[in-house]
CSV table of C-alpha atoms and ligand atoms in Angstrom, one decimal:
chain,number,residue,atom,x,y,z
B,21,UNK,CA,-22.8,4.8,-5.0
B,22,UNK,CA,-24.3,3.0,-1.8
B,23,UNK,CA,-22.3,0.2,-0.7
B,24,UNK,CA,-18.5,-0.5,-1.1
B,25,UNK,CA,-16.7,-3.7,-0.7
B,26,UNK,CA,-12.9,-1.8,0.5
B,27,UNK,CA,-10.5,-5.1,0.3
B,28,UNK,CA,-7.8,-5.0,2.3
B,29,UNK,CA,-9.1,-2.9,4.6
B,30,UNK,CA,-7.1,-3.9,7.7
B,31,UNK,CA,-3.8,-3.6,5.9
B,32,UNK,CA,-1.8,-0.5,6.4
B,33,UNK,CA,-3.2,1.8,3.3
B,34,UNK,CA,-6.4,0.3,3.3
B,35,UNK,CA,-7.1,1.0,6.4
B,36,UNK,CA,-6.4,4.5,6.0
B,37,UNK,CA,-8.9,4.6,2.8
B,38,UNK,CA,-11.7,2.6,5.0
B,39,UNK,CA,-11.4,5.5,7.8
B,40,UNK,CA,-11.5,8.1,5.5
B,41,UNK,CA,-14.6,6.7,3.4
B,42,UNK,CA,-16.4,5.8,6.6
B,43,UNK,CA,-15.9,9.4,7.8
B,44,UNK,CA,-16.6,11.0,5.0
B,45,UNK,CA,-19.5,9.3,3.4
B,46,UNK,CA,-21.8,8.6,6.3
B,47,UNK,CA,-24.5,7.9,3.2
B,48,UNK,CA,-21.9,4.9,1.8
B,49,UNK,CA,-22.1,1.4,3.1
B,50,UNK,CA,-18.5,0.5,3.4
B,51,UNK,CA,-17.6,-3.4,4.0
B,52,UNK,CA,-14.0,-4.3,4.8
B,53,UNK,CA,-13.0,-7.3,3.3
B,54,UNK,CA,-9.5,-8.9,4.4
B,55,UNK,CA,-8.2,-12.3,5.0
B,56,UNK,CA,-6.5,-10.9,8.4
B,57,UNK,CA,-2.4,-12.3,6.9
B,58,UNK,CA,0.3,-11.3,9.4
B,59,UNK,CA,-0.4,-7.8,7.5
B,60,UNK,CA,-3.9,-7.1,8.6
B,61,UNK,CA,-4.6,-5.9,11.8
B,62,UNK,CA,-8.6,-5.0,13.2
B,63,UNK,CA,-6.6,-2.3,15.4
B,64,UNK,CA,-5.9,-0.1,13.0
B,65,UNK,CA,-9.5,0.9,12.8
B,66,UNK,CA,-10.2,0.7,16.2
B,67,UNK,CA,-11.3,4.7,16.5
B,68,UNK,CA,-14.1,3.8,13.4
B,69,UNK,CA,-15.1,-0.3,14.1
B,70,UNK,CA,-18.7,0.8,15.8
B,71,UNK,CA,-19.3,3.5,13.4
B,72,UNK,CA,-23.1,2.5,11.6
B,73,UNK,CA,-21.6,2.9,8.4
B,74,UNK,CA,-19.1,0.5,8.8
B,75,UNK,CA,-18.5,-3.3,9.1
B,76,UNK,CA,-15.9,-5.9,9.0
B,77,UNK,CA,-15.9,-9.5,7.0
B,78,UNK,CA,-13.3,-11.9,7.1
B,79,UNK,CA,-12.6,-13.8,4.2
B,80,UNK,CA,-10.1,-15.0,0.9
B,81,UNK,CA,-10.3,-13.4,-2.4
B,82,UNK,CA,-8.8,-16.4,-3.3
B,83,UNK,CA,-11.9,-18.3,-2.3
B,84,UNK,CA,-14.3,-18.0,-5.4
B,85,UNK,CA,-17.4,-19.4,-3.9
B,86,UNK,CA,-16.9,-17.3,-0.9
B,87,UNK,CA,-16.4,-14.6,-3.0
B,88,UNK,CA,-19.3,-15.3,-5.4
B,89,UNK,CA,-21.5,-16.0,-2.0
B,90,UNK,CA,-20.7,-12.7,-0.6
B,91,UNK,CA,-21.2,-10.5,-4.0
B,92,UNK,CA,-24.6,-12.0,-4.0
B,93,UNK,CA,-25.8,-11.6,-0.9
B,94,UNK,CA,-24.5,-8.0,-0.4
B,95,UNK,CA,-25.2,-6.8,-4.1
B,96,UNK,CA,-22.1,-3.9,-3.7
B,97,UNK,CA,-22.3,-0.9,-6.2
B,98,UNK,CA,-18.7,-0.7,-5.7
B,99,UNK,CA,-15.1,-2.0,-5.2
B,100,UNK,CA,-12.2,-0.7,-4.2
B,101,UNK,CA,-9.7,-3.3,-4.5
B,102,UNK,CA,-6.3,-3.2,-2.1
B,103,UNK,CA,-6.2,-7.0,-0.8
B,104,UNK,CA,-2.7,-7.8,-2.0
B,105,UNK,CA,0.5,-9.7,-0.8
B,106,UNK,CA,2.8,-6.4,-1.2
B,107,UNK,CA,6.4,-7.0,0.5
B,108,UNK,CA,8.6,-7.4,-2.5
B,109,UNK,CA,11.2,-9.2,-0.1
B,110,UNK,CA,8.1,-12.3,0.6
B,111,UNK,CA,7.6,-12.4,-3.0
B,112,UNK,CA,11.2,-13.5,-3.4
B,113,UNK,CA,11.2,-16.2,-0.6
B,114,UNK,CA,7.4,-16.9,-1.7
B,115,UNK,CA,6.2,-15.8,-5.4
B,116,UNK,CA,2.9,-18.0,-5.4
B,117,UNK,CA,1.0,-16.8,-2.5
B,118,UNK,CA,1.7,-13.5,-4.5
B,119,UNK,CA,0.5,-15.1,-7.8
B,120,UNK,CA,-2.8,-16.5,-5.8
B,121,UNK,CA,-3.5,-13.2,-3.9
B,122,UNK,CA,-2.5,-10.6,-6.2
B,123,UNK,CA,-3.5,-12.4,-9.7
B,124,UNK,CA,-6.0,-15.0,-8.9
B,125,UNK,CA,-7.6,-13.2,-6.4
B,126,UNK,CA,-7.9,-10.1,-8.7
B,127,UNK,CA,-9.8,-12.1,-11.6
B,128,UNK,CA,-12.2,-14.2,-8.8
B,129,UNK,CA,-13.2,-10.3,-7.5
B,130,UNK,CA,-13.7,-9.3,-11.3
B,131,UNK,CA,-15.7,-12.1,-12.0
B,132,UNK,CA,-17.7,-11.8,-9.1
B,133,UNK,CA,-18.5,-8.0,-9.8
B,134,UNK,CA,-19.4,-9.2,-13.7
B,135,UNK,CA,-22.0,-11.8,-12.4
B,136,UNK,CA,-23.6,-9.4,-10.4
B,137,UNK,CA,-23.4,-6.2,-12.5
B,138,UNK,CA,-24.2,-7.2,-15.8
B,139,UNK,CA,-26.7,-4.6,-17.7
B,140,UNK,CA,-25.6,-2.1,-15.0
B,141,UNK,CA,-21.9,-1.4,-15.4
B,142,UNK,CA,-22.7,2.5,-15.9
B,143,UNK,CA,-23.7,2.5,-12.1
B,144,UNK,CA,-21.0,0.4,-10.7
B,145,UNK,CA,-17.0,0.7,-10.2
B,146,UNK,CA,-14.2,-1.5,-9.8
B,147,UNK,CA,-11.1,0.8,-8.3
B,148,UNK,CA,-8.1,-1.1,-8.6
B,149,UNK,CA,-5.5,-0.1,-6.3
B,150,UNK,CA,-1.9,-0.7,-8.3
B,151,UNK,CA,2.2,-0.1,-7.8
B,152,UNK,CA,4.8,2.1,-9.4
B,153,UNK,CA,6.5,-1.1,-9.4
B,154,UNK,CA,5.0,-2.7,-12.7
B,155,UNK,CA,6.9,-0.2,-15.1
B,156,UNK,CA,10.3,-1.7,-14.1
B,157,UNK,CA,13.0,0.7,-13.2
B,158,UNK,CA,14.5,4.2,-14.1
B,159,UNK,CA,18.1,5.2,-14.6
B,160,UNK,CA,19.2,8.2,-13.5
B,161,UNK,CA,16.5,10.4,-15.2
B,162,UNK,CA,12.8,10.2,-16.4
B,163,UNK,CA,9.6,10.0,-14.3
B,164,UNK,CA,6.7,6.5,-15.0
B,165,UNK,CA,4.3,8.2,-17.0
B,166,UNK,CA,1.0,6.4,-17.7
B,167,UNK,CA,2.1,5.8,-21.2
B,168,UNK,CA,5.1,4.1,-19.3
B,169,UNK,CA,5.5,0.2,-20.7
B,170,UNK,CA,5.0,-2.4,-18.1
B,171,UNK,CA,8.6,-3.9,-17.1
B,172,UNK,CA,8.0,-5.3,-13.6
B,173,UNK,CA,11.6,-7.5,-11.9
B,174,UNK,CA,10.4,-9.0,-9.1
B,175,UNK,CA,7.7,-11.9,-8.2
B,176,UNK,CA,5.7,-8.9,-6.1
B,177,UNK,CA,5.7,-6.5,-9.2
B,178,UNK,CA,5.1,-9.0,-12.1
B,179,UNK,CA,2.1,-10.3,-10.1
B,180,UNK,CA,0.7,-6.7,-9.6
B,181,UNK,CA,1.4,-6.2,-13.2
B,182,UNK,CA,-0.7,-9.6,-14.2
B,183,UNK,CA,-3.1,-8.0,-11.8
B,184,UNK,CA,-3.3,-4.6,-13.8
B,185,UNK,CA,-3.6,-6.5,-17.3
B,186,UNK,CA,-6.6,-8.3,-16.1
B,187,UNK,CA,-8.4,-5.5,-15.0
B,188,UNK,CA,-8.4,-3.2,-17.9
B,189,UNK,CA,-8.8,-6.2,-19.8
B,190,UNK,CA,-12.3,-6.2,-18.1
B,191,UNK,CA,-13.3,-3.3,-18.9
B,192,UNK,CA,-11.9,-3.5,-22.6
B,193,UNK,CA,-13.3,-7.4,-23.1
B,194,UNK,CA,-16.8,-7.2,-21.1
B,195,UNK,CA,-17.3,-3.2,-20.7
B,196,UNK,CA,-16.8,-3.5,-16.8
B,197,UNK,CA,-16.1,0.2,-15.4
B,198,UNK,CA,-13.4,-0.4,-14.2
B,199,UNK,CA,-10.3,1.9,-12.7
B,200,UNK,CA,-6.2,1.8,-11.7
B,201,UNK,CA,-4.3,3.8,-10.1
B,202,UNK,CA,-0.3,3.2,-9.9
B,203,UNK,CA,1.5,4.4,-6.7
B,204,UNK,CA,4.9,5.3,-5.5
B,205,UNK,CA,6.3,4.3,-1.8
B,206,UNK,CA,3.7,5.3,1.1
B,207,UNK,CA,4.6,5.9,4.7
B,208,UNK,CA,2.5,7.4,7.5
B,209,UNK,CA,1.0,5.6,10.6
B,210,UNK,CA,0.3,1.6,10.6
B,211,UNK,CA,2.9,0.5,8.3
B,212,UNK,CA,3.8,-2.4,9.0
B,213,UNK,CA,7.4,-3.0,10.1
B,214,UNK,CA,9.0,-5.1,8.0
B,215,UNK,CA,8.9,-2.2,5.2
B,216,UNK,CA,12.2,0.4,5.2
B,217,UNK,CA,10.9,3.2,6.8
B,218,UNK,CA,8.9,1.5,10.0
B,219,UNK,CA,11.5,-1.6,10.5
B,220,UNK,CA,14.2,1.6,10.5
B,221,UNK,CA,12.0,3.6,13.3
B,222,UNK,CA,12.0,0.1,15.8
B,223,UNK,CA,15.5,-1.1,15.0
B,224,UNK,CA,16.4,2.9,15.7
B,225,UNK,CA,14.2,3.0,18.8
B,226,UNK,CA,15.7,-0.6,20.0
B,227,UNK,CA,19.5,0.5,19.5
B,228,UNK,CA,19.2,-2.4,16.7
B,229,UNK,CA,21.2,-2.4,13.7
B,230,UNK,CA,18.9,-0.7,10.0
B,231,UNK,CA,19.5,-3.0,7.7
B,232,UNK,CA,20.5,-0.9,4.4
B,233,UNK,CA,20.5,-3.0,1.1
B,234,UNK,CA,23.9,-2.8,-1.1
B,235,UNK,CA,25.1,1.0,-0.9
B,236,UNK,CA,21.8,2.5,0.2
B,237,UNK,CA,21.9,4.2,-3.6
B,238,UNK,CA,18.4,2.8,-4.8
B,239,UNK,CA,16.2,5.9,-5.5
B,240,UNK,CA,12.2,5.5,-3.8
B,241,UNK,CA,9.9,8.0,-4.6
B,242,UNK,CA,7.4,8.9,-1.1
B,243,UNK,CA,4.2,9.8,-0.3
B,244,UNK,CA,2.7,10.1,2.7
B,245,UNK,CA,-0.2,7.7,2.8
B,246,UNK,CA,-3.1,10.2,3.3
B,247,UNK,CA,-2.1,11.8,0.4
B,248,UNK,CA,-2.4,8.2,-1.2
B,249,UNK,CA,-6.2,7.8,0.8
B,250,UNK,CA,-7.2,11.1,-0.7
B,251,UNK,CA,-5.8,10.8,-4.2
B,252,UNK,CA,-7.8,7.5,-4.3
B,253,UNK,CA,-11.4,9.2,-2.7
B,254,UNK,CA,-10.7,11.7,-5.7
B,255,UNK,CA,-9.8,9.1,-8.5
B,256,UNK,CA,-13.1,6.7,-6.9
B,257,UNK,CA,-15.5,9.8,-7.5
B,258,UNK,CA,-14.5,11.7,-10.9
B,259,UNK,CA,-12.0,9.6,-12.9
B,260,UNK,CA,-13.8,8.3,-16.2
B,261,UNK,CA,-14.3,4.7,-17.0
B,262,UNK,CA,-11.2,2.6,-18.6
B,263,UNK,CA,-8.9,5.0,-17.1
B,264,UNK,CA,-5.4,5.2,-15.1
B,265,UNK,CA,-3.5,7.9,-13.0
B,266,UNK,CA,-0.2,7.8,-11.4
B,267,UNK,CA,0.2,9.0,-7.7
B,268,UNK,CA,2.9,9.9,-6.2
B,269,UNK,CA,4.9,12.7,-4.0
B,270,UNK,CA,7.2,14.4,-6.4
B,271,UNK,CA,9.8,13.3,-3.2
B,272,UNK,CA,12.6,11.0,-4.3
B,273,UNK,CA,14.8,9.9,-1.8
B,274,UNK,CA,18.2,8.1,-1.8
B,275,UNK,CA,17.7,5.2,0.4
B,276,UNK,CA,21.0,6.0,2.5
B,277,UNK,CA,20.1,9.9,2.6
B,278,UNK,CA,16.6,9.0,3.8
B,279,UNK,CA,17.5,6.8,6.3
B,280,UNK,CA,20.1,9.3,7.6
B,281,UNK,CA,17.4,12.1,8.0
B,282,UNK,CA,15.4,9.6,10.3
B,283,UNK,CA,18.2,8.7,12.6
B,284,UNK,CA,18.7,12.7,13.0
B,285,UNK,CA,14.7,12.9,13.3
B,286,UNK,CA,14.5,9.7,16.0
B,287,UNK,CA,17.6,11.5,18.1
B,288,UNK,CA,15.7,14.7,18.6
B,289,UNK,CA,12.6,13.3,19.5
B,290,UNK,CA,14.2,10.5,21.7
B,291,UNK,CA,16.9,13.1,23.1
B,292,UNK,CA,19.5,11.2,21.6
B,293,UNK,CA,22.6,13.3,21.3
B,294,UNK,CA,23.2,14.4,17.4
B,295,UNK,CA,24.8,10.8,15.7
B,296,UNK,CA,23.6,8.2,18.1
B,297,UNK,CA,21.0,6.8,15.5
B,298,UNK,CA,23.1,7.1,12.7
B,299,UNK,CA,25.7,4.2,14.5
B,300,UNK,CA,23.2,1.7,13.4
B,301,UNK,CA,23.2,2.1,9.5
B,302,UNK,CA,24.5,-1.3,8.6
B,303,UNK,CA,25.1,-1.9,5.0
B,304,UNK,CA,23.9,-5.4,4.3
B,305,UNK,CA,23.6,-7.8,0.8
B,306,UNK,CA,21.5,-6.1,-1.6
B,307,UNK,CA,17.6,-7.1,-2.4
B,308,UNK,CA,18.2,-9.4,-6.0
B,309,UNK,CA,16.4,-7.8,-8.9
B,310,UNK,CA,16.9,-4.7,-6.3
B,311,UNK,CA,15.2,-1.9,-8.9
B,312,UNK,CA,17.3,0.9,-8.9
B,313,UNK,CA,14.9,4.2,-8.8
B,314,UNK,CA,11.4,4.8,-9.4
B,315,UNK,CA,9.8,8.6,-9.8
B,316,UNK,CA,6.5,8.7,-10.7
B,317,UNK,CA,4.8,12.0,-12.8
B,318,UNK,CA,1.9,12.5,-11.4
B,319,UNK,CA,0.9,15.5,-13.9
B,320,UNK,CA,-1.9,14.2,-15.3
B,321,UNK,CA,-3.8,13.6,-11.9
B,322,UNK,CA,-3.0,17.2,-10.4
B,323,UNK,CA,-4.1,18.5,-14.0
B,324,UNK,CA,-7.5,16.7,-14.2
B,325,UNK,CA,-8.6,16.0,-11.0
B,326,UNK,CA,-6.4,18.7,-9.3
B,327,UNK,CA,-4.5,16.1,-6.5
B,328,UNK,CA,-1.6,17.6,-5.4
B,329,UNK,CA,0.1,16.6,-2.2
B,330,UNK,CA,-0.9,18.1,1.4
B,331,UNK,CA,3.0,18.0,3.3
B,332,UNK,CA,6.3,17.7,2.9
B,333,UNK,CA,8.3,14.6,3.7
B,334,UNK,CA,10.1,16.5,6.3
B,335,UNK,CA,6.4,17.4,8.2
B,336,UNK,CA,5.3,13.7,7.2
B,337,UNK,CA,8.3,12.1,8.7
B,338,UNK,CA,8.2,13.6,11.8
B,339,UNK,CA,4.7,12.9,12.1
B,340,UNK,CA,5.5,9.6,11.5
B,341,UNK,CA,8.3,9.3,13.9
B,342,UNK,CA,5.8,10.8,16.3
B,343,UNK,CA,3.2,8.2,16.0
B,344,UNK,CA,5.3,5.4,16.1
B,345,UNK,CA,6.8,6.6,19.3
B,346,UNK,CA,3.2,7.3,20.9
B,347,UNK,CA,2.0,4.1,19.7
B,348,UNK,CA,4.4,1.6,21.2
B,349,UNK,CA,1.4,-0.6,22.1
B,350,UNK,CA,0.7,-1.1,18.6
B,351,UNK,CA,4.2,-1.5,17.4
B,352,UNK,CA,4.8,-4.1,20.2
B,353,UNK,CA,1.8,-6.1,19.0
B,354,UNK,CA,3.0,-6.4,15.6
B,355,UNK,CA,6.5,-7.1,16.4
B,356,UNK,CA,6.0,-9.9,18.5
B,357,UNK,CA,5.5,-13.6,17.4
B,358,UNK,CA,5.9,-14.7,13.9
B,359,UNK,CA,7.4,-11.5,12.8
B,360,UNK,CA,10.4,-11.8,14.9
B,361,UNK,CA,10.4,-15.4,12.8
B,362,UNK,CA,10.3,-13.8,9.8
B,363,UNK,CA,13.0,-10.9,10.9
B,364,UNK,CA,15.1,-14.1,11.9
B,365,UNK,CA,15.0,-15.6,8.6
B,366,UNK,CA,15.4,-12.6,6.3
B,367,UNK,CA,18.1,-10.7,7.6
B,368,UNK,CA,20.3,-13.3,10.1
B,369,UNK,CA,22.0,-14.3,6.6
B,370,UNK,CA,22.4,-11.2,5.4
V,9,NAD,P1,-0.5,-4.5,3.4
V,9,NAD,O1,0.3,-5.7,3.1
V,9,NAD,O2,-0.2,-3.6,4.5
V,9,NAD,O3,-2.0,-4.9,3.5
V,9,NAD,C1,-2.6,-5.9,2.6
V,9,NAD,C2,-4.0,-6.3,3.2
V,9,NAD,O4,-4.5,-7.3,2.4
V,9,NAD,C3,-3.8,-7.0,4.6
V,9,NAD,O5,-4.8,-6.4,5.5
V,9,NAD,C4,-4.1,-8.4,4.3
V,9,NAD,O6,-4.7,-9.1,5.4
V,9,NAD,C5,-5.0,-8.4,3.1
V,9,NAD,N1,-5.0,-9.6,2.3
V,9,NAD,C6,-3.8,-10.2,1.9
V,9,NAD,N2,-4.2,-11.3,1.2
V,9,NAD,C7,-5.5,-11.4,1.2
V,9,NAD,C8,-6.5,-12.3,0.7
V,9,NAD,N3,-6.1,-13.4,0.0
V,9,NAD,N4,-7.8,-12.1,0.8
V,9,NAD,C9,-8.2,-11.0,1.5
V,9,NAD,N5,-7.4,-10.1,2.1
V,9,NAD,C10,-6.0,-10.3,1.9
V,9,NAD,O7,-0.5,-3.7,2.0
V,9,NAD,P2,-0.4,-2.1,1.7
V,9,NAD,O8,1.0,-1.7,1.8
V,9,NAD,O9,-1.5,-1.5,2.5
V,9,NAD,O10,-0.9,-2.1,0.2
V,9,NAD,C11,-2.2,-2.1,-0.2
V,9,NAD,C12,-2.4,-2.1,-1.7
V,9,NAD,O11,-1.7,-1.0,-2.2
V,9,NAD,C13,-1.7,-3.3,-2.4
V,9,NAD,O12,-2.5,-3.7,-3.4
V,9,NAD,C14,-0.4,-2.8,-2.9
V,9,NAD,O13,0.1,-3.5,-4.0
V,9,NAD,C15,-0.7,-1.3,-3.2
V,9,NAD,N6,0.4,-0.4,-3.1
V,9,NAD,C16,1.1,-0.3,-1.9
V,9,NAD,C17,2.1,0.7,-1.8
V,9,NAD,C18,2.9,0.9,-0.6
V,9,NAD,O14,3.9,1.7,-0.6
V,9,NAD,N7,2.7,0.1,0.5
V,9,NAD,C19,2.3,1.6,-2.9
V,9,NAD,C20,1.5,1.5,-4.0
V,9,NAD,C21,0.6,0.5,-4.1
V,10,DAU,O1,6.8,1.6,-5.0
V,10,DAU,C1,5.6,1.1,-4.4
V,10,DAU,C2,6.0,-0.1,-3.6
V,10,DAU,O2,6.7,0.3,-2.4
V,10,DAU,C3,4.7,-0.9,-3.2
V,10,DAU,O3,4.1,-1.4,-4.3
V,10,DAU,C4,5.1,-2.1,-2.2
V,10,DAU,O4,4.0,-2.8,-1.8
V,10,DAU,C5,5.9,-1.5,-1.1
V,10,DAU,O5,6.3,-2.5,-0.2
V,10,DAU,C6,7.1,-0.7,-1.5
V,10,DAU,O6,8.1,-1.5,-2.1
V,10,DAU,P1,9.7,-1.3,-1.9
V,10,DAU,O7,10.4,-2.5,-2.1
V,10,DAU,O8,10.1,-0.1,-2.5
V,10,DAU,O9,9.6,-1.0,-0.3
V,10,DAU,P2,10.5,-1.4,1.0
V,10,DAU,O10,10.1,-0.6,2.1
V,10,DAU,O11,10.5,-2.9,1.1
V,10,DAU,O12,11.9,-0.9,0.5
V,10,DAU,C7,12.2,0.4,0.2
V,10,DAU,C8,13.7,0.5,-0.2
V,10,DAU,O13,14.5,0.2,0.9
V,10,DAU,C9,14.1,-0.5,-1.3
V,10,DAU,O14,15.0,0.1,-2.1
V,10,DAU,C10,14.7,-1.6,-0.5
V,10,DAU,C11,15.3,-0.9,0.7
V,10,DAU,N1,15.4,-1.7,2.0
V,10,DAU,C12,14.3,-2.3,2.4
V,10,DAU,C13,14.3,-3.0,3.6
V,10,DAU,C14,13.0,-3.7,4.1
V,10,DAU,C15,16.6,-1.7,2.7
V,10,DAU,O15,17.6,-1.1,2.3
V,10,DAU,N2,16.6,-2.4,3.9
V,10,DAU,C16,15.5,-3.0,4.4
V,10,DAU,O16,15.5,-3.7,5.5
């Protein structure tokens, strides 16, 4: 493989998969391709933007003669697809830009990669980056498995699960090699805040109330986001053609009990004394269509590729905590403007 188009690359997992292929590969070509929404951001690649290998193209999947245009004129070997609309709460408040992005802009990129790789697909690979979410929810036991049926709730998991459909229906219809991976909750550095864990760690750090939906009893299952990066470099490289593996971290956290360990991790690192943080928790009105739990097996991934993964959520949260706190620059950047808009609007009713 020579040259990778990595969609949403200035999001907050893709850019952790863009720094880790432009690291690693110094032989790949890798193009970041990402429409820059209130969830991309050039400066999380600021350590890797001059590297050789690497270079940066705005743009809409949704736009299919863009699209087409720039499959032509690059000729990729590879994508690795992450370019989504991925808060579940926006999908609620906004379901088409989540049907345009995630499902329209899914088929224009498969389309795209069809025109250009017809007679070759043996030497190409469309990775499609995917969600726990589409198999619905667990009770109180069972993991997804890959055999799991498709059961998605909300606007943000039924479009990922069109999404999914369309791309194995690719590979099955027109013999595209194509890939998916389904993924539990990530967290690490440049997640943007208006997911649980970050929005906690700046509500925590401003002495703001964290929001917690119904009883804080929904079940997430986490993985630190490198873990995800690296599960998907191994996936890209040895998985076969037509096939799918679940990732996740084997972690599942009540959300109450998880957001009780960061107030206790946030006092020690901001010499709080014990209990300040945990003042804050403020139950609020649940998500609708709130899915209950979601544990993911990962088995067949650590058994044939041998992914396993590299901390604990303890080490990963502190480390988190730790960036977050060192980073205030970045955090402050995001936090300003329309996303205090958006905080207004989702959670002054709540
Ligand atoms: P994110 O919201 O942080 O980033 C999405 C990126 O896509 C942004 O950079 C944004 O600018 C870009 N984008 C959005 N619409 C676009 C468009 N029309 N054209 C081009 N670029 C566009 O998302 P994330 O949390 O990094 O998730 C990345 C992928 O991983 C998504 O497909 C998501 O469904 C999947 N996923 C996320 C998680 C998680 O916990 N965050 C878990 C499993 C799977
Ligand atoms: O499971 C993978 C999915 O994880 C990804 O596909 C999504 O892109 C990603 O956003 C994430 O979805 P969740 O809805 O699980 O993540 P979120 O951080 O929004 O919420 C985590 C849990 O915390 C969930 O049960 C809802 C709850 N929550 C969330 C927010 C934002 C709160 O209690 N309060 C909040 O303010």
């Amino acid at each position: 493989m020579k040259k990778i188009i990595i969609t949403g690359g200035a999001g907050f997992i893709g850019s952790h998969v863009v720094r880790r292929f432009v690291k690693t590969y110094p032989q790949y070509d890798i193009i970041n391709l990402d429409k820059l929404t209130y969830a991309g951001n050039l400066a999380n690649l600021k350590d890797i933007e001059n590297e050789p290998n690497y270079r940066f193209v705005k743009g809409d999947i949704v736009d299919l003669e863009f699209i087409n245009n720039l499959f032509a004129e690059e000729q990729p070997d590879a994508v690795i697809h992450l370019a989504a609309e991925s808060h579940v709460d926006r999908s609620i408040t906004n379901p088409l830009d989540f049907v345009m992005t995630n499902v329209v802009g899914t088929v224009n990129l498969l389309n795209a990669a069809r025109n250009i790789w017809k007679g070759r697909y043996s030497e190409t690979r469309f990775y499609h980056v995917s969600t726990d979410e589409v198999y619905g929810t667990l009770g109180e036991d069972g993991m997804f498995t890959e055999q799991t049926g498709y059961d998605p709730h909300s606007p943000y998991s039924a479009s990922k699960a069109g999404s999914d459909h369309f791309v194995r229906a690719y590979h099955d219809t027109y013999g595209i090699d194509a890939i998916v991976s389904n993924c539990s909750n990530n967290y690490g550095s440049f997640h943007f805040p208006e997911k649980l864990i970050p929005l906690a760690i700046n509500n925590i750090k401003q002495n703001k109330p964290v929001p917690v939906y119904g009883k804080g009893e929904n079940i997430r299952d986490w993985l630190w986001v490198e873990d995800h990066a690296r599960a998907i470099d191994v996936i890209f490289h040895k998985a076969k053609a037509g096939t799918t593996y679940n990732i996740g971290g084997h972690n599942e956290w009540k959300n109450i009990d998880l957001i009780t360990l960061l107030c206790a991790t946030m006092d020690k690192k901001l010499n709080r004394p014990e209990g300040t943080s945990a003042k804050l928790i403020t139950f609020v009105t649940d998500r609708a269509g709130h899915d209950l739990r979601y544990a993911i097996d990962s088995t067949k991934l650590k058994n044939e590729l041998g992914w396993v993964p590299s901390i604990t959520f303890e080490e990963g949260l502190e480390k988190t905590v730790e960036w977050y706190l060192e980073n205030e620059e970045w955090l402050d950047n995001v936090t300003s403007g329309h996303y205090q808009q958006y905080y207004n609007t989702q959670y002054n009713h709540r």
